[in-house]
């Protein structure tokens, strides 16, 4: 597989390099040189296969001979060791539940596949994974790499801006997992990570690698569950399918669009955001004008400078699709709460992120169409807000209950690069 840097198309790398490097020069994102497409008849065959077999075929279509197919199959099997069920919510609307993995959010798919691939391509060389999280990436990455030899993980997150249970899930692990609570918002955490990757000495000393949704391995892994969703839907839904994706950094949506580009029958996508509406405003007015990030109920989507957006634009350009065909919506916290209550009334307990996607879908779905919204996290991960909004108690799944009483092991730092750099350099080798 060859990939090019979106900031400098002359920089081309292999899949292994892209996975190890994360970003290219000038912090450019890597994008596949070839965009594979399945024939219609292949798609039908694929949809009949089981999740792991189908997923390895999809990933192999991108990755090619860089990872032999039987090896890839085993990696995928290790990573995707939990189901992605489609739950019927209304006659014409279902939810793809991506929260049945170890950290109860869709980020387990990308995080675990990346861990598998990275150990494959790095061999025994030590690496430091440095990543910023708005809540769920950190947990997924931490759990995926916890206890792995030769891998050190450093995770930055905005102090006080993720849910207490989200924090418990990954800041209590210890061992090779180091967590830093930054006095700032997610965009500042992300900026610190980018600065670290611009620091050649630091990059070399620590063998830095990013595990953000910018890492191509995570993105490719996420393509697979869109196929899994369609495989579970009734045949008649296939050509009338509208998928609504709750979006922050836009990795999940990019993966969905790549699934469509491979030939998955999806009529259209809706990019649903909270009040951090840079993309909806851009799609409406054509002007890219990020505002200051605001804190919302759906904190994993509190992103005003979405990292993956350039990939979305590149895909539209390469496929000669039109951005005007991409649906969008920005949903306020009040409307999110209403949507959660509506869902509870019809018997489906959801959390703020998925509820945003549901609201946008319900508003925009036309008669005869079939809607799917992406359930990105387990409601119990946002226990405090979900219980307050719905006025009912949630049970904690085992994954959370096991960690809820453990002490937090995080360090505190200001949003200052030189302090973070000193911290990183002082980590035990
Ligand atoms: C990360 C996350 C999102 C946003 O996904 P992106 O790929 O960053 O757009 C939505 N919901 C939840 C629960 C998340 O953890």
XYZ file of N, CA and C in Angstrom, residues 137-341:
615
model
N -10.641 7.925 22.961
C -9.450 7.404 22.287
C -8.428 6.947 23.312
N -8.245 7.776 24.330
C -7.245 7.472 25.354
C -7.490 6.116 25.976
N -8.732 5.882 26.347
C -9.063 4.622 26.995
C -8.798 3.455 26.050
N -9.233 3.607 24.810
C -9.088 2.506 23.853
C -7.613 2.208 23.605
N -6.824 3.271 23.411
C -5.402 3.094 23.131
C -4.695 2.518 24.359
N -5.023 3.063 25.538
C -4.382 2.586 26.757
C -4.647 1.093 26.956
N -5.892 0.694 26.812
C -6.215 -0.720 27.011
C -5.602 -1.600 25.924
N -5.574 -1.085 24.698
C -5.031 -1.892 23.601
C -3.540 -2.167 23.802
N -2.808 -1.208 24.406
C -1.351 -1.351 24.541
C -0.900 -1.741 25.947
N -1.834 -1.767 26.891
C -1.453 -1.998 28.284
C -0.725 -3.336 28.419
N 0.453 -3.261 29.042
C 1.213 -4.479 29.301
C 2.033 -4.963 28.112
N 1.958 -4.260 26.964
C 2.758 -4.704 25.817
C 4.220 -4.332 26.025
N 5.091 -5.247 25.662
C 6.529 -5.001 25.803
C 6.971 -3.944 24.798
N 7.970 -3.122 25.149
C 8.578 -2.159 24.228
C 7.653 -1.035 23.783
N 6.483 -0.925 24.363
C 5.582 0.167 23.998
C 5.268 0.974 25.254
N 5.514 2.299 25.140
C 5.191 3.185 26.240
C 4.093 4.105 25.723
N 3.086 4.347 26.527
C 1.958 5.150 26.051
C 1.819 6.402 26.923
N 1.740 7.573 26.272
C 1.511 8.824 26.997
C 0.245 9.464 26.447
N -0.696 9.732 27.329
C -1.990 10.246 26.879
C -2.299 11.587 27.536
N -2.581 12.589 26.712
C -2.955 13.918 27.190
C -4.464 14.073 27.100
N -5.057 14.644 28.152
C -6.498 14.909 28.076
C -6.824 16.199 28.811
N -7.900 16.865 28.440
C -8.248 18.140 29.080
C -8.809 17.904 30.481
N -8.120 18.470 31.474
C -8.489 18.244 32.873
C -9.917 18.698 33.157
N -10.691 17.826 33.759
C -12.061 18.180 34.157
C -13.047 18.212 33.002
N -12.595 17.880 31.787
C -13.496 17.988 30.641
C -13.875 16.633 30.057
N -13.510 15.571 30.766
C -13.999 14.258 30.346
C -14.799 13.683 31.509
N -15.644 12.711 31.239
C -16.501 12.244 32.334
C -15.653 11.477 33.349
N -16.051 11.547 34.645
C -15.265 10.883 35.693
C -15.045 9.389 35.401
N -16.036 8.739 34.835
C -15.858 7.312 34.557
C -14.948 7.082 33.358
N -15.045 7.985 32.379
C -14.098 7.902 31.248
C -12.675 7.955 31.792
N -12.463 8.885 32.740
C -11.131 9.083 33.296
C -10.675 7.829 34.058
N -11.579 7.256 34.853
C -11.240 6.054 35.615
C -10.808 4.904 34.706
N -11.424 4.861 33.564
C -11.201 3.735 32.666
C -9.754 3.630 32.192
N -9.079 4.777 32.013
C -7.703 4.658 31.485
C -6.638 5.303 32.367
N -7.035 6.064 33.381
C -6.020 6.728 34.205
C -5.715 5.926 35.469
N -6.169 4.697 35.502
C -5.939 3.836 36.666
C -5.090 2.618 36.301
N -4.606 2.577 35.057
C -3.928 1.355 34.597
C -2.488 1.252 35.077
N -1.730 2.364 34.993
C -0.323 2.337 35.390
C 0.526 1.510 34.444
N 1.622 0.923 34.966
C 2.596 0.161 34.158
C 3.136 1.023 33.011
N 2.919 0.586 31.771
C 3.465 1.329 30.630
C 2.522 2.443 30.147
N 1.489 2.738 30.914
C 0.508 3.756 30.509
C 0.667 5.007 31.388
N 1.037 6.139 30.785
C 1.200 7.405 31.514
C 0.124 8.382 31.063
N -0.614 8.955 31.997
C -1.688 9.880 31.615
C -1.409 11.268 32.189
N -1.668 12.296 31.382
C -1.425 13.678 31.804
C -2.697 14.497 31.649
N -3.177 15.058 32.755
C -4.325 15.970 32.706
C -3.795 17.371 32.424
N -4.187 17.926 31.276
C -3.695 19.242 30.858
C -4.707 20.321 31.259
N -4.213 21.431 31.785
C -5.108 22.556 32.074
C -5.428 23.263 30.769
N -6.429 22.791 30.074
C -6.789 23.377 28.780
C -7.886 22.546 28.160
N -8.210 22.822 26.883
C -9.249 22.042 26.221
C -8.608 21.016 25.270
N -9.442 20.236 24.613
C -8.907 19.172 23.767
C -8.047 19.729 22.626
N -8.471 20.839 22.033
C -7.682 21.398 20.927
C -6.264 21.755 21.389
N -6.154 22.233 22.636
C -4.815 22.539 23.169
C -3.993 21.269 23.368
N -4.654 20.203 23.819
C -3.948 18.918 23.970
C -3.449 18.447 22.610
N -4.328 18.560 21.625
C -3.981 18.132 20.278
C -2.827 18.970 19.721
N -2.844 20.272 20.033
C -1.767 21.150 19.568
C -0.439 20.760 20.205
N -0.457 20.381 21.470
C 0.777 19.962 22.153
C 1.349 18.705 21.500
N 0.471 17.782 21.145
C 0.933 16.555 20.490
C 1.568 16.901 19.145
N 0.906 17.764 18.400
C 1.463 18.153 17.097
C 2.831 18.801 17.257
N 2.959 19.657 18.265
C 4.243 20.313 18.521
C 5.327 19.282 18.829
N 4.959 18.273 19.590
C 5.935 17.227 19.921
C 6.422 16.537 18.651
N 5.506 16.324 17.710
C 5.892 15.642 16.477
C 6.732 16.533 15.561
N 6.703 17.837 15.820
C 7.543 18.763 15.060
C 8.938 18.884 15.654
N 9.133 18.296 16.822
C 10.390 18.425 17.549
C 11.250 17.203 17.218
N 12.172 17.388 16.280
C 12.916 16.238 15.744
C 13.678 15.473 16.830
N 14.267 16.223 17.774
C 15.051 15.556 18.801
C 14.159 14.669 19.676
N 13.042 15.240 20.072
C 12.091 14.512 20.916
C 11.581 13.270 20.174
N 11.261 13.481 18.919
C 10.714 12.401 18.101
C 11.713 11.248 18.023
N 12.991 11.626 17.851
C 14.024 10.610 17.718
C 14.290 9.913 19.056
N 14.459 10.726 20.106
C 14.769 10.181 21.436
C 13.714 9.174 21.898
N 12.465 9.527 21.692
C 11.386 8.712 22.253
C 10.795 7.732 21.244
N 11.230 7.828 19.976
C 10.614 7.037 18.895
C 9.099 7.242 18.946
N 8.735 8.517 18.784
C 7.338 8.909 18.957
C 6.440 8.358 17.870
N 5.254 7.997 18.272
C 4.239 7.549 17.346
C 2.897 8.053 17.872
N 2.036 8.471 16.968
C 0.743 8.965 17.411
C -0.302 7.869 17.242
N -1.272 7.834 18.118
C -2.332 6.840 17.962
C -3.678 7.532 17.808
N -3.634 8.793 17.394
C -4.884 9.515 17.163
C -5.662 8.906 16.014
N -6.850 9.436 15.799
C -7.623 8.933 14.658
C -6.927 9.326 13.350
N -5.863 10.151 13.443
C -5.096 10.448 12.241
C -4.287 9.244 11.779
N -4.024 8.283 12.654
C -3.234 7.129 12.222
C -4.050 6.283 11.248
N -3.444 6.025 10.114
C -4.188 5.383 9.017
C -4.720 4.004 9.408
N -4.013 3.303 10.305
C -4.471 1.955 10.668
C -5.810 2.012 11.399
N -5.995 3.050 12.194
C -7.256 3.180 12.920
C -8.397 3.444 11.961
N -8.109 4.325 11.020
C -9.136 4.701 10.059
C -9.579 3.497 9.220
N -8.609 2.723 8.751
C -8.948 1.567 7.917
C -9.772 0.557 8.718
N -9.403 0.370 9.990
C -10.149 -0.587 10.821
C -11.614 -0.193 10.916
N -11.859 1.105 10.983
C -13.221 1.578 11.184
C -14.117 1.382 9.963
N -13.511 1.204 8.802
C -14.308 0.951 7.594
C -15.135 -0.317 7.783
N -14.522 -1.283 8.497
C -15.090 -2.637 8.546
C -16.464 -2.702 9.196
N -16.701 -1.860 10.206
C -18.000 -2.000 10.876
C -19.149 -1.387 10.080
N -18.846 -0.558 9.108
C -19.933 -0.083 8.235
C -20.440 -1.242 7.364
N -19.518 -2.069 6.920
C -19.938 -3.268 6.175
C -20.731 -4.205 7.085
N -20.271 -4.336 8.320
C -20.951 -5.215 9.270
C -22.393 -4.742 9.494
N -22.580 -3.428 9.542
C -23.931 -2.893 9.734
C -24.823 -3.285 8.564
N -24.334 -3.049 7.358
C -25.155 -3.332 6.177
C -25.451 -4.834 6.098
N -24.475 -5.654 6.500
C -24.687 -7.108 6.465
C -25.856 -7.514 7.357
N -26.081 -6.747 8.428
C -27.157 -7.118 9.356
C -28.506 -6.504 8.995
N -28.500 -5.506 8.123
C -29.751 -4.820 7.796
C -30.559 -5.646 6.795
N -31.886 -5.443 6.781
C -32.687 -6.140 5.768
C -32.285 -5.691 4.351
N -32.418 -6.608 3.413
C -32.035 -6.364 2.021
C -32.615 -5.050 1.482
N -33.889 -4.782 1.806
C -34.549 -3.602 1.206
C -33.958 -2.292 1.745
N -33.244 -2.348 2.870
C -32.650 -1.124 3.419
C -31.417 -0.717 2.617
N -30.834 -1.693 1.897
C -29.501 -1.476 1.351
C -29.352 -0.278 0.427
N -30.276 -0.068 -0.457
C -30.065 1.055 -1.376
C -30.722 2.343 -0.933
N -31.392 2.291 0.207
C -32.073 3.483 0.717
C -31.440 3.920 2.038
N -30.184 3.541 2.202
C -29.570 3.708 3.515
C -28.960 5.101 3.728
N -29.359 5.738 4.819
C -28.781 7.021 5.228
C -28.091 6.783 6.577
N -26.806 7.145 6.657
C -26.064 6.891 7.895
C -25.676 8.209 8.556
N -26.051 8.358 9.816
C -25.746 9.582 10.553
C -24.631 9.307 11.556
N -23.571 10.115 11.468
C -22.361 9.853 12.253
C -22.103 11.007 13.224
N -22.111 10.728 14.533
C -21.789 11.791 15.489
C -20.296 12.112 15.380
N -19.974 13.361 15.077
C -18.605 13.658 14.644
C -17.895 14.686 15.503
N -16.597 14.417 15.743
C -15.748 15.349 16.467
C -14.516 15.627 15.626
N -13.645 14.621 15.553
C -12.454 14.737 14.713
C -12.695 14.209 13.298
N -13.853 13.679 13.061
C -14.294 13.221 11.725
C -13.575 11.979 11.203
N -12.975 11.198 12.122
C -12.388 9.935 11.689
C -13.467 8.918 11.334
N -14.475 8.839 12.179
C -15.539 7.871 11.959
C -16.247 8.149 10.632
N -16.531 9.407 10.371
C -17.186 9.740 9.101
C -16.265 9.426 7.923
N -14.984 9.748 8.047
C -14.043 9.446 6.958
C -14.071 7.950 6.638
N -14.080 7.132 7.687
C -14.116 5.680 7.481
C -15.404 5.267 6.760
N -16.513 5.858 7.146
C -17.789 5.554 6.484
C -17.740 5.913 5.009
N -17.151 7.054 4.722
C -17.055 7.492 3.322
C -16.115 6.572 2.543
N -15.068 6.088 3.204
C -14.173 5.136 2.533
C -14.910 3.821 2.256
N -15.813 3.442 3.161
C -16.621 2.238 2.919
C -17.486 2.431 1.676
N -18.064 3.602 1.563
C -18.874 3.903 0.380
C -18.005 3.890 -0.876
N -16.810 4.430 -0.736
C -15.898 4.473 -1.875
C -15.496 3.063 -2.329
N -15.468 2.113 -1.392
C -15.183 0.718 -1.746
C -16.359 0.061 -2.466
N -17.532 0.685 -2.363
C -18.698 0.135 -3.044
C -19.851 -0.211 -2.122
N -19.712 0.054 -0.827
C -20.819 -0.240 0.086
C -22.022 0.635 -0.285
N -23.208 0.022 -0.450
C -24.360 0.821 -0.859
C -24.878 1.721 0.264
N -24.503 2.988 0.220
C -25.011 3.982 1.171
C -25.491 5.165 0.350
N -26.734 5.567 0.580
C -27.300 6.656 -0.215
C -26.679 7.988 0.175
N -26.647 8.259 1.465
C -25.921 9.460 1.897
C -25.528 9.379 3.360
N -24.611 10.261 3.717
C -24.152 10.364 5.099
C -24.595 11.699 5.675
N -24.775 11.719 6.978
C -25.024 12.981 7.687
C -23.906 13.167 8.713
N -23.242 14.316 8.639
C -22.227 14.665 9.635
C -22.929 15.431 10.741
N -23.076 14.800 11.904
C -23.799 15.427 13.011
C -22.808 15.884 14.073
N -22.851 17.163 14.421
C -21.955 17.672 15.469
C -22.772 18.276 16.607
N -22.086 18.587 17.705
C -22.710 19.374 18.768
C -22.505 20.857 18.431
N -22.462 21.716 19.457
C -22.344 23.157 19.186
C -20.999 23.513 18.537
N -20.041 22.599 18.580
C -18.761 22.832 17.893
C -18.966 22.498 16.417
N -19.400 23.525 15.690
C -20.040 23.306 14.392
C -19.216 23.808 13.208
N -17.900 23.750 13.324
C -17.049 24.251 12.229
C -17.463 23.641 10.882
N -17.658 22.327 10.862
C -17.976 21.671 9.592
C -19.395 22.005 9.096
N -20.428 21.891 9.936
C -21.748 22.316 9.460
C -21.763 23.757 8.912
N -21.074 24.656 9.600
C -21.057 26.042 9.088
C -20.309 26.113 7.770
N -19.253 25.322 7.656
C -18.483 25.305 6.405
C -19.328 24.743 5.257
N -20.059 23.667 5.538
C -20.871 23.065 4.472
C -22.010 23.997 4.078
N -22.430 24.812 5.025
C -23.515 25.747 4.746
C -23.025 26.975 3.972
N -21.872 27.518 4.399
C -21.458 28.817 3.847
C -20.220 28.746 2.963
N -19.494 27.628 3.004
C -18.250 27.527 2.241
C -17.072 28.198 2.936
N -17.308 28.702 4.130
C -16.222 29.393 4.839
C -15.714 28.569 6.011
N -14.399 28.333 6.057
C -13.790 27.569 7.141
C -13.422 28.534 8.254
N -14.179 28.514 9.329
C -14.022 29.548 10.343
C -14.172 28.948 11.743
N -13.142 28.177 12.207
C -13.248 27.537 13.525
C -13.376 28.566 14.635
N -14.269 28.302 15.558
C -14.419 29.178 16.729
C -13.764 28.486 17.921
N -13.756 29.188 19.050
C -13.204 28.572 20.254
C -14.063 27.352 20.632
N -13.387 26.265 21.065
C -14.119 25.057 21.443
C -15.009 25.316 22.656
N -16.253 24.861 22.592
C -17.112 24.987 23.767
C -17.384 23.608 24.355
N -17.536 23.566 25.684
C -17.809 22.298 26.371
C -19.289 21.952 26.226
N -19.573 20.719 25.863
C -20.957 20.273 25.695
C -21.154 18.946 26.430
N -22.392 18.456 26.388
C -22.720 17.144 26.976
C -21.981 16.010 26.265
N -21.773 16.201 24.959
C -21.111 15.162 24.159
C -19.631 15.512 24.055
N -18.929 15.362 25.184
C -17.568 15.921 25.283
C -16.568 15.299 24.311
N -16.800 14.062 23.874
C -15.843 13.451 22.941
C -15.916 14.107 21.559
N -16.900 14.967 21.384
C -17.031 15.689 20.111
C -16.772 17.188 20.275
N -16.161 17.579 21.395
C -15.835 18.987 21.598
C -14.542 19.317 20.868
N -14.657 19.435 19.574
C -13.503 19.659 18.704
C -13.912 20.742 17.710
N -13.100 21.794 17.622
C -13.484 22.822 16.659
C -12.552 22.834 15.444
N -11.431 22.099 15.540
C -10.527 22.012 14.382
C -10.362 20.540 14.031
N -11.364 19.967 13.403
C -11.338 18.508 13.203
C -10.188 18.063 12.305
N -9.369 17.205 12.907
C -8.170 16.694 12.268
C -8.350 16.009 10.929
N -9.406 15.233 10.813
C -9.560 14.395 9.624
C -10.252 15.088 8.455
N -10.677 16.320 8.659
C -11.456 16.947 7.597
C -10.738 16.993 6.242
N -9.420 17.292 6.230
C -8.741 17.309 4.920
C -8.865 15.976 4.171
N -8.969 14.879 4.896
C -9.139 13.586 4.226
C -10.521 13.474 3.581
N -11.514 14.014 4.262
C -12.862 13.996 3.682
C -12.836 14.768 2.364
N -12.244 15.949 2.391
C -12.206 16.770 1.176
C -11.448 16.070 0.057
N -10.324 15.429 0.430
C -9.528 14.745 -0.584
C -10.322 13.597 -1.210
N -11.054 12.876 -0.379
C -11.843 11.757 -0.904
C -12.919 12.265 -1.870
N -13.588 13.333 -1.507
C -14.599 13.909 -2.402
C -13.969 14.347 -3.718
N -12.761 14.924 -3.634
C -12.079 15.373 -4.840
C -11.724 14.172 -5.719
N -11.117 13.143 -5.083
C -10.678 11.967 -5.845
C -11.849 11.228 -6.491
N -12.984 11.158 -5.778
C -14.131 10.405 -6.290
C -15.028 11.270 -7.167
N -14.673 12.542 -7.305
C -15.540 13.555 -7.927
C -16.975 13.492 -7.372
N -17.050 13.344 -6.045
C -18.329 13.508 -5.347
C -18.494 14.999 -5.045
N -19.708 15.368 -4.664
C -19.998 16.772 -4.355
C -20.256 16.948 -2.866
N -19.548 17.896 -2.257
C -19.751 18.120 -0.817
C -21.180 18.549 -0.492
N -21.859 19.098 -1.498
C -23.242 19.515 -1.213
C -24.159 18.306 -0.943
N -23.696 17.108 -1.315
C -24.498 15.908 -1.045
C -24.297 15.351 0.361
N -23.350 15.938 1.102
C -23.115 15.480 2.470
C -24.077 16.206 3.411
N -24.915 15.417 4.107
C -25.843 16.028 5.059
C -25.092 16.543 6.281
N -25.660 17.497 6.980
C -25.005 18.008 8.189
C -26.031 18.554 9.158
N -25.654 18.596 10.416
C -26.501 19.190 11.445
C -25.638 19.503 12.653
N -25.990 20.585 13.340
C -25.350 20.905 14.606
C -26.459 20.929 15.654
N -26.305 20.133 16.698
C -27.388 19.911 17.662
C -26.977 20.483 19.025
N -27.837 21.314 19.593
C -27.524 21.937 20.892
C -27.686 20.923 22.022
N -27.171 21.264 23.187
C -27.325 20.381 24.345
C -28.798 20.172 24.705
N -29.595 21.246 24.632
C -31.023 21.095 24.970
C -31.701 20.088 24.059
N -31.431 20.210 22.761
C -32.043 19.296 21.793
C -31.508 17.875 21.986
N -30.233 17.767 22.377
C -29.652 16.452 22.641
C -30.394 15.775 23.797
N -30.648 16.550 24.849
C -31.389 15.989 25.993
C -32.783 15.540 25.571
N -33.456 16.388 24.759
C -34.787 15.999 24.270
C -34.714 14.685 23.500
N -33.702 14.576 22.650
C -33.572 13.367 21.821
C -33.345 12.142 22.704
N -32.544 12.304 23.763
C -32.310 11.170 24.668
C -33.599 10.753 25.358
N -34.428 11.741 25.726
C -35.705 11.411 26.377
C -36.663 10.751 25.392
